[in-house]
mmCIF file of C-alpha atoms in Angstrom:
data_model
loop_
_atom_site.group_PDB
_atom_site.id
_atom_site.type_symbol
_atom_site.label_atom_id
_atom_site.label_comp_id
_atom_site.label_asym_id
_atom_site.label_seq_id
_atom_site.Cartn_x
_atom_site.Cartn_y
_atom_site.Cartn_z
ATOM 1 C CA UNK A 218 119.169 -50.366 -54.370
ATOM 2 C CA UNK A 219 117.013 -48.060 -56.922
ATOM 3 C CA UNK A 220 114.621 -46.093 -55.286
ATOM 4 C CA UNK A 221 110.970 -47.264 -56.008
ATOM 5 C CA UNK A 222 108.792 -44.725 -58.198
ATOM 6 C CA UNK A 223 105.740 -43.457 -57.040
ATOM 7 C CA UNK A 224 103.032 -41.527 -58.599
ATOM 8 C CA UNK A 225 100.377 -39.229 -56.662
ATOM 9 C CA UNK A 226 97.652 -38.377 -58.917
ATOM 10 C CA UNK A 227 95.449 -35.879 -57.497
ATOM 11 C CA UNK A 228 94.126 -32.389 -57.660
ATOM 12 C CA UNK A 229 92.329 -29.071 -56.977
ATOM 13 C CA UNK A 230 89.300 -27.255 -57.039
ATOM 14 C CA UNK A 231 85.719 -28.013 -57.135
ATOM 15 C CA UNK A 232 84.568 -30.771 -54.974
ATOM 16 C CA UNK A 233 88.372 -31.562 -54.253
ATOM 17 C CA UNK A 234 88.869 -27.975 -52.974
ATOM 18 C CA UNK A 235 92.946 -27.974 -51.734
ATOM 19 C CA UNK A 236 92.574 -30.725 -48.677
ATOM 20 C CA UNK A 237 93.324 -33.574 -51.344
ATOM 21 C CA UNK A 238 96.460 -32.217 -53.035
ATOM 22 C CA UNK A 239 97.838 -30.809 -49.683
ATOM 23 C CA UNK A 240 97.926 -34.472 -47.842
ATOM 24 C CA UNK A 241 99.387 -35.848 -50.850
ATOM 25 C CA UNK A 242 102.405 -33.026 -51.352
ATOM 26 C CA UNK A 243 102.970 -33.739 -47.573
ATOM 27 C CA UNK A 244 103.420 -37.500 -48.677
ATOM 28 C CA UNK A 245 105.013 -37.014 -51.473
ATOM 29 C CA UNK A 246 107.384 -34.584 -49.734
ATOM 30 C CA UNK A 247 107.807 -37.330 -46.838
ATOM 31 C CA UNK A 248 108.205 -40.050 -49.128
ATOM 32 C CA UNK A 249 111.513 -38.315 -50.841
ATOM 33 C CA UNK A 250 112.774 -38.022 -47.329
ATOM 34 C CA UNK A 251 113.236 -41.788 -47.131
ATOM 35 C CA UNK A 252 115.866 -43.863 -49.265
ATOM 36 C CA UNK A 253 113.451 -46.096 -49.983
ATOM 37 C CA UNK A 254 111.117 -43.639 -52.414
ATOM 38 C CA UNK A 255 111.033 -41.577 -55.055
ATOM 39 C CA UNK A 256 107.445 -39.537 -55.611
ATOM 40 C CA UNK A 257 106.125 -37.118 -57.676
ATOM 41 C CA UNK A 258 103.037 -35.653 -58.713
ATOM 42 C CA UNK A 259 100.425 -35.821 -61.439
ATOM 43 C CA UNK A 260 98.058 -33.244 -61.398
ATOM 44 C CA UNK A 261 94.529 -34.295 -63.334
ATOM 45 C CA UNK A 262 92.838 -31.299 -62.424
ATOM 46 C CA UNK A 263 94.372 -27.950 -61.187
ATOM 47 C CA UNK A 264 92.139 -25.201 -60.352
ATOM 48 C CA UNK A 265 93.606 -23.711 -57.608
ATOM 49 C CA UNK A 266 97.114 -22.670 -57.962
ATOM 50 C CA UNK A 267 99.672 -24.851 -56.603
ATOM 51 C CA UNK A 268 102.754 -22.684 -55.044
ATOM 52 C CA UNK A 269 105.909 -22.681 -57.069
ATOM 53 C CA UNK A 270 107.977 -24.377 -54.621
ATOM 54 C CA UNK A 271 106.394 -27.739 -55.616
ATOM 55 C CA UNK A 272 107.009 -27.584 -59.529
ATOM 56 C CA UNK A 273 110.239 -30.173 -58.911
ATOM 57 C CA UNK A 274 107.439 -32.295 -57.700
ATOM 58 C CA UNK A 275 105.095 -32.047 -60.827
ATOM 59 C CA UNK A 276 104.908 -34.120 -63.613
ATOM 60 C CA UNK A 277 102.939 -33.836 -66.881
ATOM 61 C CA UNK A 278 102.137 -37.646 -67.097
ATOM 62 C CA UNK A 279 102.303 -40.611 -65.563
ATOM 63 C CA UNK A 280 105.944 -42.280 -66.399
ATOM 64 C CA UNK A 281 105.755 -46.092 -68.035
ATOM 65 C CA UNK A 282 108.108 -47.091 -65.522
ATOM 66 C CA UNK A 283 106.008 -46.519 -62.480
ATOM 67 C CA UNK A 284 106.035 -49.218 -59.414
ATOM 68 C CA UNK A 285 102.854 -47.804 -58.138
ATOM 69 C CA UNK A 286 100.573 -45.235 -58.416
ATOM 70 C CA UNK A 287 98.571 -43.246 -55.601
ATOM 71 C CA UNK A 288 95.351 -41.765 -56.445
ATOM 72 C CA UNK A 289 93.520 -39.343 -54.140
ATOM 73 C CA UNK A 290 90.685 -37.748 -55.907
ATOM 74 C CA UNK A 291 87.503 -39.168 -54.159
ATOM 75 C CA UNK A 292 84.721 -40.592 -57.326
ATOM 76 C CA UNK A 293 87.124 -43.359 -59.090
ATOM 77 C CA UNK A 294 85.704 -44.746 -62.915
ATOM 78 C CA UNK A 295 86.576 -48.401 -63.423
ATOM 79 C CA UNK A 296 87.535 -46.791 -66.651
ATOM 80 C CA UNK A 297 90.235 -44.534 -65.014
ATOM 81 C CA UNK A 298 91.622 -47.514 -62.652
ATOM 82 C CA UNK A 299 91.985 -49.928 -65.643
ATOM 83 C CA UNK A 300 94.024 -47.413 -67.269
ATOM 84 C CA UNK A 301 95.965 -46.412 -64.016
ATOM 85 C CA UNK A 302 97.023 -50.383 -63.737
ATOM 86 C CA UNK A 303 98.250 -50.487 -67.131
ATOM 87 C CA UNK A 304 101.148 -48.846 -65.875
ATOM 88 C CA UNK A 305 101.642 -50.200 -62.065
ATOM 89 C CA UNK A 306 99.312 -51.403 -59.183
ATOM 90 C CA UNK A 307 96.867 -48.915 -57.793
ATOM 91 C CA UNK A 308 96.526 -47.433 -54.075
ATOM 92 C CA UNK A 309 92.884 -45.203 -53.911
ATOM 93 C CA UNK A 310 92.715 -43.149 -51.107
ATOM 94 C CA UNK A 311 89.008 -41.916 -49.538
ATOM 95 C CA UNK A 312 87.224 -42.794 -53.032
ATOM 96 C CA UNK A 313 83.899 -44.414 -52.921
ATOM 97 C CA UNK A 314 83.558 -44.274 -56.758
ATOM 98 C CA UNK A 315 82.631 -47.600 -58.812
ATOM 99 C CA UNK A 316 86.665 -47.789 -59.764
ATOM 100 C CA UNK A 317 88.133 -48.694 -56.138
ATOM 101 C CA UNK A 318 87.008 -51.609 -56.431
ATOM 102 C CA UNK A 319 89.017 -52.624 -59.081
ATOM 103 C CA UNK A 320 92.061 -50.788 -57.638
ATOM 104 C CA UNK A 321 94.648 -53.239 -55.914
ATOM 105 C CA UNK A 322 94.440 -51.518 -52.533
ATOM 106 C CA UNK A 323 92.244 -49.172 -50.947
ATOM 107 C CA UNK A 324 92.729 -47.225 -47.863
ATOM 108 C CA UNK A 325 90.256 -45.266 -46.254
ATOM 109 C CA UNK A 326 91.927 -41.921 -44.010
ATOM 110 C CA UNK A 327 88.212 -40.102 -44.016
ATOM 111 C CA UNK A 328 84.762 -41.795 -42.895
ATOM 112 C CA UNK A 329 83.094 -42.167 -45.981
ATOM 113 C CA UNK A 330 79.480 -43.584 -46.742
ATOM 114 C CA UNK A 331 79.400 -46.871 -47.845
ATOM 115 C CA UNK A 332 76.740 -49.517 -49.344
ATOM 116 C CA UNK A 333 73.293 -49.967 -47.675
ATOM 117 C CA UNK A 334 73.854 -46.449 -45.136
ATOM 118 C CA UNK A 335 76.272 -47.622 -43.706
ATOM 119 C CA UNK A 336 79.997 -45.202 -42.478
ATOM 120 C CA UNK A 337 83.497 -46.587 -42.223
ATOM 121 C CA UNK A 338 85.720 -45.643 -39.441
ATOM 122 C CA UNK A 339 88.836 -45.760 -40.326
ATOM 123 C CA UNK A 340 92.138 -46.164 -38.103
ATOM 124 C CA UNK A 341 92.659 -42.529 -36.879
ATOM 125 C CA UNK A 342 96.308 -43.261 -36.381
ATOM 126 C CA UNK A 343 96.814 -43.227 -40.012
ATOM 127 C CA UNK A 344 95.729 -39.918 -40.539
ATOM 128 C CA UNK A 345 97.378 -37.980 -43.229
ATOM 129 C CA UNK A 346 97.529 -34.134 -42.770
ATOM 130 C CA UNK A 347 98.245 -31.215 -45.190
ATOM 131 C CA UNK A 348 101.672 -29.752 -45.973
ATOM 132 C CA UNK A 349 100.784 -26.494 -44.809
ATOM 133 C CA UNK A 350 99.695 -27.819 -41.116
ATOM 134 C CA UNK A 351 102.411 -30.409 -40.768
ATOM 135 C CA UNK A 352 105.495 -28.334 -42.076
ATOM 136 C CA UNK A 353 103.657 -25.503 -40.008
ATOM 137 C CA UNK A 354 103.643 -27.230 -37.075
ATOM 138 C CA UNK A 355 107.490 -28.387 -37.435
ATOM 139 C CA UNK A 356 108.368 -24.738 -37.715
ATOM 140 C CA UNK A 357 106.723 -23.749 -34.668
ATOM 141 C CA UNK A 358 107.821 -26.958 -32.580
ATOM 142 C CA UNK A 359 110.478 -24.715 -30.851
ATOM 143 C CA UNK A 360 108.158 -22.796 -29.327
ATOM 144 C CA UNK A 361 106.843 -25.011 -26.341
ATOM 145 C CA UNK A 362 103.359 -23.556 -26.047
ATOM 146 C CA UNK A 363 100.841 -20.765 -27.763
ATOM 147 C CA UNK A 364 98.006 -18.864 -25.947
ATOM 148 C CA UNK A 365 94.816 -19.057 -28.003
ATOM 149 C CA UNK A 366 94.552 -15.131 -28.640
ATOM 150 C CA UNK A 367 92.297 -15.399 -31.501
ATOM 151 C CA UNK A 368 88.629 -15.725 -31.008
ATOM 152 C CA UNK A 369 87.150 -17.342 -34.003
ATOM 153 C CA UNK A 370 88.652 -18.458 -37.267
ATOM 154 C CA UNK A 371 86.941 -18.977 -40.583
ATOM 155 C CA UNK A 372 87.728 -21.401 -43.520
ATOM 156 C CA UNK A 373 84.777 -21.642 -45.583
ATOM 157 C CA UNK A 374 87.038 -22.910 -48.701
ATOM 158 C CA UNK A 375 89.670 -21.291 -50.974
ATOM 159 C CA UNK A 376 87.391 -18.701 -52.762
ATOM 160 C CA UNK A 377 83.925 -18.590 -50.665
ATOM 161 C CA UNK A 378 81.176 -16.905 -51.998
ATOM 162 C CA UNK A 379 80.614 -13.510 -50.222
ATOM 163 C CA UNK A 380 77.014 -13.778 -49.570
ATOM 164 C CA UNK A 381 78.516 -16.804 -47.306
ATOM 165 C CA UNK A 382 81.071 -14.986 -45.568
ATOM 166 C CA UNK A 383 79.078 -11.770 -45.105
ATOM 167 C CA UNK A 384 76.761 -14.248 -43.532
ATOM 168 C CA UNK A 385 79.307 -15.923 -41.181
ATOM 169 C CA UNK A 386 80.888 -12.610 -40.746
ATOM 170 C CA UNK A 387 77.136 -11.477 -39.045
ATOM 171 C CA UNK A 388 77.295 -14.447 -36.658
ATOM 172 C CA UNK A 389 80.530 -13.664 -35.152
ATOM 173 C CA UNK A 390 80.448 -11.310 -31.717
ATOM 174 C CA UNK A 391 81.862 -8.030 -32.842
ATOM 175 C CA UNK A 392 83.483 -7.551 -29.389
ATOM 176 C CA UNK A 393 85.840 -10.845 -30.124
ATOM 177 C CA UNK A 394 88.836 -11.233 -32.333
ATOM 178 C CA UNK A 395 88.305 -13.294 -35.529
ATOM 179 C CA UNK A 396 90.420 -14.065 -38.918
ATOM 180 C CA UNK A 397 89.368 -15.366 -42.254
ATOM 181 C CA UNK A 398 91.718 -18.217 -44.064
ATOM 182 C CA UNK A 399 90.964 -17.579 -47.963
ATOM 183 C CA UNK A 400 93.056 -17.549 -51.245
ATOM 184 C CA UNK A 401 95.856 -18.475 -48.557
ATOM 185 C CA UNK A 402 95.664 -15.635 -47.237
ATOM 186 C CA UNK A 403 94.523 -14.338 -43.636
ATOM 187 C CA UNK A 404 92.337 -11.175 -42.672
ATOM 188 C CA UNK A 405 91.053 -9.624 -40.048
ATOM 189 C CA UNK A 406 87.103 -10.072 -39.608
ATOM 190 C CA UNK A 407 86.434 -8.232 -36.145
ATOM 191 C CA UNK A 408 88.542 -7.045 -33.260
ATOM 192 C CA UNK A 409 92.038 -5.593 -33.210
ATOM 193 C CA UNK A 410 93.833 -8.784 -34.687
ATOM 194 C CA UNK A 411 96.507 -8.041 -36.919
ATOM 195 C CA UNK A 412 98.943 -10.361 -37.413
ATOM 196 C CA UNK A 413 97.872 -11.002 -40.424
ATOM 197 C CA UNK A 414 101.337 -12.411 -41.982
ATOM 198 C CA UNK A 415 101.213 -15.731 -39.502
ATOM 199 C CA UNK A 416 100.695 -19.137 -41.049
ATOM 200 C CA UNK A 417 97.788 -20.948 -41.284
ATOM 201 C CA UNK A 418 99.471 -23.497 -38.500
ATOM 202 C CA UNK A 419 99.881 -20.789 -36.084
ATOM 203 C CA UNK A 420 95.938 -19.653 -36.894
ATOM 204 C CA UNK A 421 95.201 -22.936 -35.820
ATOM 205 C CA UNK A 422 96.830 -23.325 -32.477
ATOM 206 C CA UNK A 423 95.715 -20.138 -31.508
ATOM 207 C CA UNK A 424 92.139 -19.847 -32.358
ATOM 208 C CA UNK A 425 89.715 -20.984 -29.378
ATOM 209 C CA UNK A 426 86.775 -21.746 -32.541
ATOM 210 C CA UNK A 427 86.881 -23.375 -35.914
ATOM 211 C CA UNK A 428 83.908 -21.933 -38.644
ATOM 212 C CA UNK A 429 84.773 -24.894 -41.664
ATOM 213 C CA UNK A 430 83.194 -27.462 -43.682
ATOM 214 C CA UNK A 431 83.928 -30.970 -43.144
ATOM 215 C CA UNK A 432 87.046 -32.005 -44.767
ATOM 216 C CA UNK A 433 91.528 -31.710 -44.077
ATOM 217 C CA UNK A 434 90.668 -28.466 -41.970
ATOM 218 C CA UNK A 435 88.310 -29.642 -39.642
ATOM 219 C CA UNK A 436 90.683 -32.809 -38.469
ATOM 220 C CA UNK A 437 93.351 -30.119 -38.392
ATOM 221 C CA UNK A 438 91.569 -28.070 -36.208
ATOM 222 C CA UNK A 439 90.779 -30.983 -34.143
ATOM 223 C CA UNK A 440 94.369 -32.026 -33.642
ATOM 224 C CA UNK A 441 94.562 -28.410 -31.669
ATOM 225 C CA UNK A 442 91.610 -28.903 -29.326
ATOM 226 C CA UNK A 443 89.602 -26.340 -31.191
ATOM 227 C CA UNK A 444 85.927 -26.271 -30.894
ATOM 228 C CA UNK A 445 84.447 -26.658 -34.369
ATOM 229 C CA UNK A 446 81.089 -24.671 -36.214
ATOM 230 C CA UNK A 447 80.636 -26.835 -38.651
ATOM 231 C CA UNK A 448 79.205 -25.010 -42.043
ATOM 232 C CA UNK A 449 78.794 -27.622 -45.027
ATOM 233 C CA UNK A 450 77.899 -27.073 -48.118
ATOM 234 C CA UNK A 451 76.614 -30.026 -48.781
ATOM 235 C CA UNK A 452 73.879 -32.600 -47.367
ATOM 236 C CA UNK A 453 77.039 -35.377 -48.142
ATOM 237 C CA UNK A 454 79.676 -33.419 -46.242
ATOM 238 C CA UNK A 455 76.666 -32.490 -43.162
ATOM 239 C CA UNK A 456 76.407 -36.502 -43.068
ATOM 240 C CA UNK A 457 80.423 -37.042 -42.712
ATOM 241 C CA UNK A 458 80.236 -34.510 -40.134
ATOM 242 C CA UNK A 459 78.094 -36.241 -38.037
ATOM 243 C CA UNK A 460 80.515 -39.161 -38.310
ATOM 244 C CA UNK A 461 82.882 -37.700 -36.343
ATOM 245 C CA UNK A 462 80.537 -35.653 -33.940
ATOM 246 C CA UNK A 463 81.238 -37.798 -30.563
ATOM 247 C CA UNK A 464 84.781 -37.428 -31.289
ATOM 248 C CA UNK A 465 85.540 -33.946 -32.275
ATOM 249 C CA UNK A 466 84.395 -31.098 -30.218
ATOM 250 C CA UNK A 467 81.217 -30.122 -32.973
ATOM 251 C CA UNK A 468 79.282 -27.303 -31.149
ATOM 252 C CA UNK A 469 77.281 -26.467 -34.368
ATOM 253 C CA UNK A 470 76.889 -28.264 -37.194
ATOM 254 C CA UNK A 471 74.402 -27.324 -40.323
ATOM 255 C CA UNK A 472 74.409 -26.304 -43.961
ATOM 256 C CA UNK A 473 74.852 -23.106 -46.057
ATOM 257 C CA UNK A 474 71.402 -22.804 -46.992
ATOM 258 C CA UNK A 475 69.837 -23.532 -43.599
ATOM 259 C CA UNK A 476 72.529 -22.527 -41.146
ATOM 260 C CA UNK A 477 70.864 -19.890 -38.224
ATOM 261 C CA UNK A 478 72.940 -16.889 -38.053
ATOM 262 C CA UNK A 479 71.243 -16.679 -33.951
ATOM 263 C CA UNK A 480 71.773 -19.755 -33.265
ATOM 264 C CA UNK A 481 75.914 -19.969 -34.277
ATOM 265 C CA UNK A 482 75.993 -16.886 -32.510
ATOM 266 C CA UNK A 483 75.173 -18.329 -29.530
ATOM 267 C CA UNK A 484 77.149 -21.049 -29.464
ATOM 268 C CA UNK A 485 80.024 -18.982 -30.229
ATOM 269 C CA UNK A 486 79.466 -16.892 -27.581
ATOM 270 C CA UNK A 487 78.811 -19.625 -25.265
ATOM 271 C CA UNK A 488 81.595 -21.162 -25.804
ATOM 272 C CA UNK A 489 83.730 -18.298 -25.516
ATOM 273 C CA UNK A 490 82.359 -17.572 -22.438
ATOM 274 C CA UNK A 491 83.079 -20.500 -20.503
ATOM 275 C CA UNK A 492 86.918 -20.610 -22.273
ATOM 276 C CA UNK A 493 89.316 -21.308 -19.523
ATOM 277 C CA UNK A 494 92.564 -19.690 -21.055
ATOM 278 C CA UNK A 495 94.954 -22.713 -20.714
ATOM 279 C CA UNK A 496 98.177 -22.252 -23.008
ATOM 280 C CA UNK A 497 97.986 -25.156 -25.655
ATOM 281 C CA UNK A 498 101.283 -27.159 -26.507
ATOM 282 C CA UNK A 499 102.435 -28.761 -29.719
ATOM 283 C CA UNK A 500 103.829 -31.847 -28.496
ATOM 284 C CA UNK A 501 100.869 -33.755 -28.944
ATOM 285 C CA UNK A 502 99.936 -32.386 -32.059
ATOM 286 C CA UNK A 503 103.337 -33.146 -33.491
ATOM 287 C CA UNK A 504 102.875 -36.440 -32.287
ATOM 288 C CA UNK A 505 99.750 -37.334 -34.536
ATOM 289 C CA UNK A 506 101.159 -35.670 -37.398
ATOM 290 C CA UNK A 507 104.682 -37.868 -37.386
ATOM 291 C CA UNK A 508 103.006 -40.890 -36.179
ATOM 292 C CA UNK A 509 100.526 -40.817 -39.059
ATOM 293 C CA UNK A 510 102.946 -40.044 -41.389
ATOM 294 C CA UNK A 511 105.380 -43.283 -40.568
ATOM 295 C CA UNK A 512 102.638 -45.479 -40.224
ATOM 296 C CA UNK A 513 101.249 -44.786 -43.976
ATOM 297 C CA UNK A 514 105.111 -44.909 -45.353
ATOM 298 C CA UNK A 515 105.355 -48.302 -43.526
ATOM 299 C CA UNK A 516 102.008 -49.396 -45.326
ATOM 300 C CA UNK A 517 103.364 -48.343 -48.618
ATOM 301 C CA UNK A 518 106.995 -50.299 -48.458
ATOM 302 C CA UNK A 519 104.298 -53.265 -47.338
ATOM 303 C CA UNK A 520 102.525 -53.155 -50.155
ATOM 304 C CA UNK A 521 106.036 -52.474 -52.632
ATOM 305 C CA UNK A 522 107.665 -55.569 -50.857
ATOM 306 C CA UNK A 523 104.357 -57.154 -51.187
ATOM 307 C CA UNK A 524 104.461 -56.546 -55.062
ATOM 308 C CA UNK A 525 108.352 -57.807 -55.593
#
């Protein structure tokens, strides 16, 4: 039997930042696993540099022999969507624009505001995360358990602004280790961390405190039992985050232009403080990420059996 085509449109940069396009190489990665699938990806707006190891994924345009197309770019035009089922059904993933409606299916991963103030939850087990975390994750799997040796950890977006980060930077305890994720790279903020050349999986499992915005980083961080200072740049992204507040471990939560450097100060420090030290294991963790993963592939070759 022919494998069935799929298309991921997506992207980078701006409101997208790199959260989007990393779920969606994880799929698309996942999906050419199978011998069911064959995926690739069509990039409508790349402003953040995709790493070269992906190119076999890429292509320039969407083939005319599609059997369905995935798009995961958030703000939909009924315009676009028309276009997109030209070609083969639609799949919209997270996008509250005026064009889901008119897609065939829609599936929600992320809490999103809806009509008349109201939030969606959707199924948690479903949960899609990013190439870089799940592939991370698989790498370090042989290594039963991690002690949480780094302090704080920052992710305030691919290219933060440094008024933002020399802000953050202020808040953090000097006496603590702390790292900065940015241009996918790590570097040391305060204390004698140096292993600077681990990967942003490992940051994860062994930072005791998240600084990020809501979005693929803050579930990620939430996967490994890290307390979260949420920073948003955005009164949209501040409302998400309070979606998931009784569920994540949120011990700050504001936005860029009102956040207290004081007050996340304190917190930090209060929550370092009362840290126990337990080591932290990935079998959990691996768990959600595998699960999620199986359960969305399933959903897929429902909706391709659906369509036949």
């Amino acid at each position: 039997m022919d494998k069935k085509k799929i298309i991921i449109v997506s992207g980078t940069g701006g409101i997208l930042g790199t959260g989007h396009l990393q779920r969606m190489l994880s799929l698309a990665v996942n999906l050419n696993r199978t011998t069911d699938f064959s995926a690739n990806i069509a990039l409508k707006q790349n402003d953040i540099p995709i790493d070269e190891k992906f190119s076999y994924l890429l292509v320039d345009s969407i083939p005319p022999d599609a059997d369905l197309i995935i798009r995961d770019m958030r703000d939909s035009s009924p315009e676009e969507i028309k276009l997109l089922k030209q070609i083969a059904p639609v799949i919209v993933i997270d996008d509250s624009g005026p064009g889901s409606k008119m897609a065939e299916y829609a599936i929600n991963l992320l809490p999103l505001p809806l009509e008349n103030l109201r939030i969606n939850k959707p199924d948690k087990s479903l949960f899609l995360y990013g190439y870089n975390f799940s592939e991370g994750i698989k790498l370090l799997s042989e290594k039963y358990s991690f002690k949480r040796d780094i302090d704080v950890a920052v992710y305030a977006g691919y290219n933060p602004p440094h008024e933002l980060v020399t802000s953050i930077r202020n808040a953090v305890p000097e006496s603590g280790s702390s790292v900065i994720l940015k241009g996918g790279k790590i570097f040391t903020l305060t204390g004698g961390f140096s292993q600077t050349e681990i990967s942003y999986a490992e940051v994860l499992v062994r930072t005791k405190i998240i600084i990020t915005h809501f979005g693929l980083t803050m579930f990620e961080a939430d996967a490994c039992g890290c307390a979260i200072a949420a920073l948003n740049p955005t009164e949209y992204h501040a409302e998400l985050t309070g979606t998931v507040r009784n569920d994540f471990k949120i011990i700050y939560s504001s936005q860029y232009n009102t956040f207290s450097q004081d007050e996340l100060s304190r917190e930090i420090r209060y929550e370092l403080a009362k840290y126990d030290g337990d080591l932290f294991s990935l079998s959990e963790v691996l768990e959600k990420i595998n699960n999620g993963m199986e359960k969305f592939i399933d959903i897929i070759r429902q909706i391709i059996t659906g369509l036949n």
